[in-house]
PDB file of C-alpha atoms in Angstrom:
ATOM      1  CA  MET A   1     121.057 -29.871-146.919  1.00  0.00           C
ATOM      2  CA  THR A   2     120.469 -31.620-150.901  1.00  0.00           C
ATOM      3  CA  PHE A   3     122.937 -31.051-153.840  1.00  0.00           C
ATOM      4  CA  VAL A   4     121.861 -31.948-156.890  1.00  0.00           C
ATOM      5  CA  THR A   5     124.329 -32.190-159.944  1.00  0.00           C
ATOM      6  CA  SER A   6     123.285 -30.917-163.597  1.00  0.00           C
ATOM      7  CA  LYS A   7     123.740 -33.132-166.197  1.00  0.00           C
ATOM      8  CA  ARG A   8     126.255 -30.712-167.445  1.00  0.00           C
ATOM      9  CA  ASN A   9     128.400 -30.819-163.924  1.00  0.00           C
ATOM     10  CA  LYS A  10     127.660 -34.627-164.073  1.00  0.00           C
ATOM     11  CA  GLN A  11     129.788 -34.214-167.519  1.00  0.00           C
ATOM     12  CA  SER A  12     132.531 -32.327-166.721  1.00  0.00           C
ATOM     13  CA  ILE A  13     133.260 -34.379-163.741  1.00  0.00           C
ATOM     14  CA  ASN A  14     133.250 -37.516-166.506  1.00  0.00           C
ATOM     15  CA  ASN A  15     136.199 -35.408-168.927  1.00  0.00           C
ATOM     16  CA  LEU A  16     137.625 -34.737-165.998  1.00  0.00           C
ATOM     17  CA  LYS A  17     137.999 -38.701-165.126  1.00  0.00           C
ATOM     18  CA  ASN A  18     139.822 -38.841-168.993  1.00  0.00           C
ATOM     19  CA  ILE A  19     142.608 -35.987-168.525  1.00  0.00           C
ATOM     20  CA  THR A  20     145.925 -36.830-168.473  1.00  0.00           C
ATOM     21  CA  MET A  21     148.189 -35.540-166.140  1.00  0.00           C
ATOM     22  CA  LYS A  22     151.235 -33.269-168.183  1.00  0.00           C
ATOM     23  CA  THR A  23     154.201 -35.614-167.992  1.00  0.00           C
ATOM     24  CA  ILE A  24     156.709 -33.909-166.337  1.00  0.00           C
ATOM     25  CA  ALA A  25     160.387 -34.751-166.287  1.00  0.00           C
ATOM     26  CA  VAL A  26     163.407 -34.295-163.930  1.00  0.00           C
ATOM     27  CA  PRO A  27     165.968 -32.983-165.623  1.00  0.00           C
ATOM     28  CA  THR A  28     169.418 -32.956-165.905  1.00  0.00           C
ATOM     29  CA  ARG A  29     172.316 -30.819-164.815  1.00  0.00           C
ATOM     30  CA  ASP A  30     172.089 -29.311-168.663  1.00  0.00           C
ATOM     31  CA  GLN A  31     168.487 -28.264-168.030  1.00  0.00           C
ATOM     32  CA  VAL A  32     169.234 -25.912-164.555  1.00  0.00           C
ATOM     33  CA  SER A  33     171.013 -22.856-163.541  1.00  0.00           C
ATOM     34  CA  GLU A  34     174.701 -22.385-163.574  1.00  0.00           C
ATOM     35  CA  ASN A  35     174.370 -21.965-159.683  1.00  0.00           C
ATOM     36  CA  ASN A  36     171.839 -25.049-159.378  1.00  0.00           C
ATOM     37  CA  GLN A  37     174.558 -27.008-161.591  1.00  0.00           C
ATOM     38  CA  ALA A  38     177.200 -25.846-158.353  1.00  0.00           C
ATOM     39  CA  ILE A  39     173.988 -27.449-155.809  1.00  0.00           C
ATOM     40  CA  PHE A  40     174.420 -30.885-158.543  1.00  0.00           C
ATOM     41  CA  ASP A  41     177.583 -31.787-157.980  1.00  0.00           C
ATOM     42  CA  ASN A  42     177.381 -30.643-154.630  1.00  0.00           C
ATOM     43  CA  LEU A  43     174.723 -33.364-153.995  1.00  0.00           C
ATOM     44  CA  GLN A  44     176.722 -35.981-156.538  1.00  0.00           C
ATOM     45  CA  LYS A  45     179.903 -35.289-153.888  1.00  0.00           C
ATOM     46  CA  GLY A  46     178.082 -36.404-150.617  1.00  0.00           C
ATOM     47  CA  LEU A  47     175.491 -39.365-151.636  1.00  0.00           C
ATOM     48  CA  GLY A  48     177.056 -39.899-155.055  1.00  0.00           C
ATOM     49  CA  PHE A  49     173.596 -39.541-157.326  1.00  0.00           C
ATOM     50  CA  VAL A  50     171.098 -36.366-157.287  1.00  0.00           C
ATOM     51  CA  PRO A  51     167.883 -37.646-155.953  1.00  0.00           C
ATOM     52  CA  ASN A  52     164.718 -36.582-158.340  1.00  0.00           C
ATOM     53  CA  LEU A  53     162.868 -35.350-156.370  1.00  0.00           C
ATOM     54  CA  TYR A  54     166.230 -33.162-154.807  1.00  0.00           C
ATOM     55  CA  ALA A  55     166.569 -32.528-159.942  1.00  0.00           C
ATOM     56  CA  THR A  56     163.093 -31.304-159.938  1.00  0.00           C
ATOM     57  CA  PHE A  57     162.699 -28.625-156.744  1.00  0.00           C
ATOM     58  CA  GLY A  58     165.900 -27.335-160.044  1.00  0.00           C
ATOM     59  CA  TYR A  59     163.564 -25.926-162.501  1.00  0.00           C
ATOM     60  CA  SER A  60     163.688 -23.271-160.022  1.00  0.00           C
ATOM     61  CA  LYS A  61     166.615 -20.993-160.335  1.00  0.00           C
ATOM     62  CA  ASN A  62     165.800 -20.334-156.260  1.00  0.00           C
ATOM     63  CA  GLY A  63     163.843 -23.465-154.638  1.00  0.00           C
ATOM     64  CA  LEU A  64     166.552 -26.136-154.347  1.00  0.00           C
ATOM     65  CA  GLY A  65     168.888 -23.813-152.953  1.00  0.00           C
ATOM     66  CA  THR A  66     165.652 -22.734-150.496  1.00  0.00           C
ATOM     67  CA  TYR A  67     164.007 -25.488-150.118  1.00  0.00           C
ATOM     68  CA  LEU A  68     167.755 -27.563-148.672  1.00  0.00           C
ATOM     69  CA  ASN A  69     168.556 -24.036-146.805  1.00  0.00           C
ATOM     70  CA  LEU A  70     165.345 -25.211-145.264  1.00  0.00           C
ATOM     71  CA  GLN A  71     165.925 -28.615-144.558  1.00  0.00           C
ATOM     72  CA  ASN A  72     169.663 -28.181-143.454  1.00  0.00           C
ATOM     73  CA  ALA A  73     168.312 -25.733-140.900  1.00  0.00           C
ATOM     74  CA  ALA A  74     170.363 -26.067-137.503  1.00  0.00           C
ATOM     75  CA  SER A  75     167.418 -27.396-135.459  1.00  0.00           C
ATOM     76  CA  SER A  76     166.333 -28.157-131.609  1.00  0.00           C
ATOM     77  CA  ILE A  77     165.361 -31.761-132.404  1.00  0.00           C
ATOM     78  CA  SER A  78     167.815 -34.675-133.548  1.00  0.00           C
ATOM     79  CA  LYS A  79     168.653 -36.510-136.675  1.00  0.00           C
ATOM     80  CA  LYS A  80     165.932 -39.129-135.121  1.00  0.00           C
ATOM     81  CA  GLU A  81     163.421 -37.264-134.100  1.00  0.00           C
ATOM     82  CA  ARG A  82     163.220 -35.385-137.618  1.00  0.00           C
ATOM     83  CA  GLU A  83     163.084 -39.024-139.540  1.00  0.00           C
ATOM     84  CA  VAL A  84     160.128 -39.913-137.185  1.00  0.00           C
ATOM     85  CA  VAL A  85     158.526 -36.361-138.252  1.00  0.00           C
ATOM     86  CA  ASN A  86     159.821 -37.151-141.709  1.00  0.00           C
ATOM     87  CA  LEU A  87     157.834 -40.235-142.421  1.00  0.00           C
ATOM     88  CA  VAL A  88     154.725 -40.006-140.836  1.00  0.00           C
ATOM     89  CA  VAL A  89     153.421 -36.965-142.151  1.00  0.00           C
ATOM     90  CA  SER A  90     155.200 -38.577-145.900  1.00  0.00           C
ATOM     91  CA  GLN A  91     152.698 -41.681-144.772  1.00  0.00           C
ATOM     92  CA  VAL A  92     149.384 -39.068-144.238  1.00  0.00           C
ATOM     93  CA  ASN A  93     149.923 -37.531-147.507  1.00  0.00           C
ATOM     94  CA  ASP A  94     150.943 -40.948-148.977  1.00  0.00           C
ATOM     95  CA  CYS A  95     153.998 -39.825-150.186  1.00  0.00           C
ATOM     96  CA  ARG A  96     155.396 -43.225-151.445  1.00  0.00           C
ATOM     97  CA  TYR A  97     158.947 -41.618-152.812  1.00  0.00           C
ATOM     98  CA  CYS A  98     159.641 -39.144-149.381  1.00  0.00           C
ATOM     99  CA  GLN A  99     158.287 -42.691-147.944  1.00  0.00           C
ATOM    100  CA  SER A 100     160.736 -43.914-149.949  1.00  0.00           C
ATOM    101  CA  ALA A 101     163.297 -42.056-149.197  1.00  0.00           C
ATOM    102  CA  HIS A 102     163.709 -41.224-144.969  1.00  0.00           C
ATOM    103  CA  THR A 103     162.961 -45.752-145.109  1.00  0.00           C
ATOM    104  CA  VAL A 104     166.398 -45.162-146.176  1.00  0.00           C
ATOM    105  CA  LEU A 105     167.606 -41.802-143.991  1.00  0.00           C
ATOM    106  CA  GLY A 106     165.715 -43.372-140.293  1.00  0.00           C
ATOM    107  CA  LYS A 107     167.913 -46.888-140.689  1.00  0.00           C
ATOM    108  CA  MET A 108     170.573 -44.800-140.662  1.00  0.00           C
ATOM    109  CA  ASN A 109     169.872 -42.931-138.070  1.00  0.00           C
ATOM    110  CA  GLY A 110     169.254 -46.304-136.519  1.00  0.00           C
ATOM    111  CA  PHE A 111     165.471 -47.215-136.392  1.00  0.00           C
ATOM    112  CA  THR A 112     164.887 -51.221-137.584  1.00  0.00           C
ATOM    113  CA  ASP A 113     162.540 -52.060-140.404  1.00  0.00           C
ATOM    114  CA  GLU A 114     159.879 -53.128-137.868  1.00  0.00           C
ATOM    115  CA  GLN A 115     159.820 -49.591-135.942  1.00  0.00           C
ATOM    116  CA  ILE A 116     159.760 -47.757-139.868  1.00  0.00           C
ATOM    117  CA  LEU A 117     156.483 -49.068-140.784  1.00  0.00           C
ATOM    118  CA  GLU A 118     155.364 -48.423-137.325  1.00  0.00           C
ATOM    119  CA  ILE A 119     155.668 -44.341-136.999  1.00  0.00           C
ATOM    120  CA  ARG A 120     154.266 -44.171-140.441  1.00  0.00           C
ATOM    121  CA  LYS A 121     151.126 -45.709-138.948  1.00  0.00           C
ATOM    122  CA  GLY A 122     151.318 -42.790-136.087  1.00  0.00           C
ATOM    123  CA  GLU A 123     153.407 -44.590-133.544  1.00  0.00           C
ATOM    124  CA  ALA A 124     156.459 -46.081-131.427  1.00  0.00           C
ATOM    125  CA  SER A 125     155.370 -48.179-128.915  1.00  0.00           C
ATOM    126  CA  PHE A 126     159.403 -48.636-128.214  1.00  0.00           C
ATOM    127  CA  ASP A 127     159.844 -45.112-127.300  1.00  0.00           C
ATOM    128  CA  ALA A 128     157.425 -42.917-124.808  1.00  0.00           C
ATOM    129  CA  LYS A 129     159.200 -39.694-126.157  1.00  0.00           C
ATOM    130  CA  LEU A 130     158.583 -41.133-129.693  1.00  0.00           C
ATOM    131  CA  ASN A 131     155.798 -41.952-129.799  1.00  0.00           C
ATOM    132  CA  ALA A 132     153.872 -38.563-127.859  1.00  0.00           C
ATOM    133  CA  LEU A 133     155.861 -37.160-131.134  1.00  0.00           C
ATOM    134  CA  ALA A 134     154.973 -39.525-133.938  1.00  0.00           C
ATOM    135  CA  VAL A 135     151.021 -39.123-132.284  1.00  0.00           C
ATOM    136  CA  PHE A 136     150.692 -34.900-132.033  1.00  0.00           C
ATOM    137  CA  VAL A 137     152.684 -34.961-135.930  1.00  0.00           C
ATOM    138  CA  LYS A 138     150.382 -37.525-137.309  1.00  0.00           C
ATOM    139  CA  ASP A 139     147.370 -34.893-135.523  1.00  0.00           C
ATOM    140  CA  THR A 140     148.756 -32.336-136.689  1.00  0.00           C
ATOM    141  CA  THR A 141     149.616 -33.543-140.118  1.00  0.00           C
ATOM    142  CA  GLU A 142     145.685 -34.736-140.771  1.00  0.00           C
ATOM    143  CA  ASN A 143     143.968 -32.271-138.759  1.00  0.00           C
ATOM    144  CA  ARG A 144     146.170 -29.030-140.643  1.00  0.00           C
ATOM    145  CA  GLY A 145     147.486 -27.644-137.556  1.00  0.00           C
ATOM    146  CA  ARG A 146     144.433 -28.065-135.925  1.00  0.00           C
ATOM    147  CA  ALA A 147     146.187 -30.715-133.564  1.00  0.00           C
ATOM    148  CA  SER A 148     144.082 -32.047-130.460  1.00  0.00           C
ATOM    149  CA  ALA A 149     144.521 -30.950-126.695  1.00  0.00           C
ATOM    150  CA  GLU A 150     145.236 -33.881-125.595  1.00  0.00           C
ATOM    151  CA  SER A 151     147.865 -34.908-128.086  1.00  0.00           C
ATOM    152  CA  VAL A 152     150.218 -31.434-127.819  1.00  0.00           C
ATOM    153  CA  GLU A 153     149.802 -31.614-124.098  1.00  0.00           C
ATOM    154  CA  ASN A 154     151.325 -35.327-124.115  1.00  0.00           C
ATOM    155  CA  PHE A 155     153.414 -33.468-127.168  1.00  0.00           C
ATOM    156  CA  PHE A 156     154.915 -31.164-123.724  1.00  0.00           C
ATOM    157  CA  ALA A 157     154.281 -33.412-121.059  1.00  0.00           C
ATOM    158  CA  ALA A 158     157.072 -35.862-123.382  1.00  0.00           C
ATOM    159  CA  GLY A 159     159.103 -32.926-122.273  1.00  0.00           C
ATOM    160  CA  TYR A 160     159.024 -31.451-125.698  1.00  0.00           C
ATOM    161  CA  THR A 161     159.233 -27.118-125.143  1.00  0.00           C
ATOM    162  CA  ASN A 162     158.216 -24.858-127.166  1.00  0.00           C
ATOM    163  CA  GLU A 163     161.019 -24.426-129.548  1.00  0.00           C
ATOM    164  CA  ASN A 164     160.660 -28.436-130.344  1.00  0.00           C
ATOM    165  CA  LEU A 165     157.192 -27.391-130.578  1.00  0.00           C
ATOM    166  CA  VAL A 166     158.651 -24.417-133.105  1.00  0.00           C
ATOM    167  CA  ASP A 167     161.253 -26.466-134.980  1.00  0.00           C
ATOM    168  CA  VAL A 168     159.048 -29.671-135.485  1.00  0.00           C
ATOM    169  CA  LEU A 169     156.210 -27.918-137.338  1.00  0.00           C
ATOM    170  CA  MET A 170     159.584 -26.562-139.022  1.00  0.00           C
ATOM    171  CA  VAL A 171     159.750 -30.186-140.476  1.00  0.00           C
ATOM    172  CA  ILE A 172     156.638 -30.158-141.288  1.00  0.00           C
ATOM    173  CA  GLY A 173     155.507 -27.813-142.897  1.00  0.00           C
ATOM    174  CA  ASP A 174     159.609 -28.959-144.984  1.00  0.00           C
ATOM    175  CA  LYS A 175     158.121 -31.963-145.195  1.00  0.00           C
ATOM    176  CA  ILE A 176     154.557 -31.092-147.275  1.00  0.00           C
ATOM    177  CA  ILE A 177     156.231 -29.333-149.925  1.00  0.00           C
ATOM    178  CA  SER A 178     158.114 -32.811-150.494  1.00  0.00           C
ATOM    179  CA  ASN A 179     155.355 -34.284-150.472  1.00  0.00           C
ATOM    180  CA  TYR A 180     153.064 -32.033-152.639  1.00  0.00           C
ATOM    181  CA  LEU A 181     155.834 -31.182-155.709  1.00  0.00           C
ATOM    182  CA  HIS A 182     155.896 -35.576-155.949  1.00  0.00           C
ATOM    183  CA  ALA A 183     152.224 -35.604-155.665  1.00  0.00           C
ATOM    184  CA  ILE A 184     152.077 -32.825-159.238  1.00  0.00           C
ATOM    185  CA  THR A 185     154.777 -34.102-160.228  1.00  0.00           C
ATOM    186  CA  GLN A 186     154.982 -38.331-160.064  1.00  0.00           C
ATOM    187  CA  ILE A 187     158.645 -38.717-160.633  1.00  0.00           C
ATOM    188  CA  PRO A 188     160.371 -42.131-160.067  1.00  0.00           C
ATOM    189  CA  ILE A 189     161.417 -43.457-156.986  1.00  0.00           C
ATOM    190  CA  ASP A 190     165.674 -43.880-157.386  1.00  0.00           C
ATOM    191  CA  PHE A 191     165.490 -45.487-153.315  1.00  0.00           C
ATOM    192  CA  PRO A 192     164.734 -48.522-152.595  1.00  0.00           C
ATOM    193  CA  VAL A 193     160.489 -48.189-152.288  1.00  0.00           C
ATOM    194  CA  ALA A 194     159.435 -48.808-148.895  1.00  0.00           C
ATOM    195  CA  PRO A 195     156.287 -51.562-148.378  1.00  0.00           C
ATOM    196  CA  VAL A 196     152.384 -50.392-148.482  1.00  0.00           C
ATOM    197  CA  LEU A 197     151.742 -50.060-145.518  1.00  0.00           C
ATOM    198  CA  GLU A 198     148.473 -51.265-145.766  1.00  0.00           C
ATOM    199  CA  GLU A 199     150.116 -54.592-147.270  1.00  0.00           C
ATOM    200  CA  VAL A 200     152.035 -54.784-144.635  1.00  0.00           C
ATOM    201  CA  TYR A 201     149.621 -54.792-141.313  1.00  0.00           C
ATOM    202  CA  ALA A 202     146.329 -56.689-143.504  1.00  0.00           C
TER     203      ALA A 202
END
């Protein structure tokens, strides 16, 4: 089938290229609800600062608390496995903010710089079980949930359970939310900026 692009459609496409996206500023404590102010205070105490992405969730009276509850929910997967999911999803979605934040968290959970870069590629040659997880997460995220039978089978063959499957998908969903929020808002990265993977392996 051949698609014909009219002059009007071409003009519309060119006009879209010239549109400047609205700038969305990171809200301050004074600009969010009282409930979110309390959450800001807890983040400040626990982390020493309020990450810009969390602060941006604060535009919603309920969004920040709901998102943090999802992030902090009990899970059958370990913190280390969670970081594998976070790093892979953030790489697939090209979220520089989350790549940077989870590089820091990945190191805190015992990964080296080299291992983190490999995980971002969707691999973990240093650990067979984590490799199966990384491959499955990359396949699932790239294909919008339609993972191949092979990656699913390898996921279970590596020792993961049905419960783990559900919990991994929960973390994928969690990370997609934050990836999309940053993609739209482009708020400043307030973590050491992670290297561009393509440049590292060029």
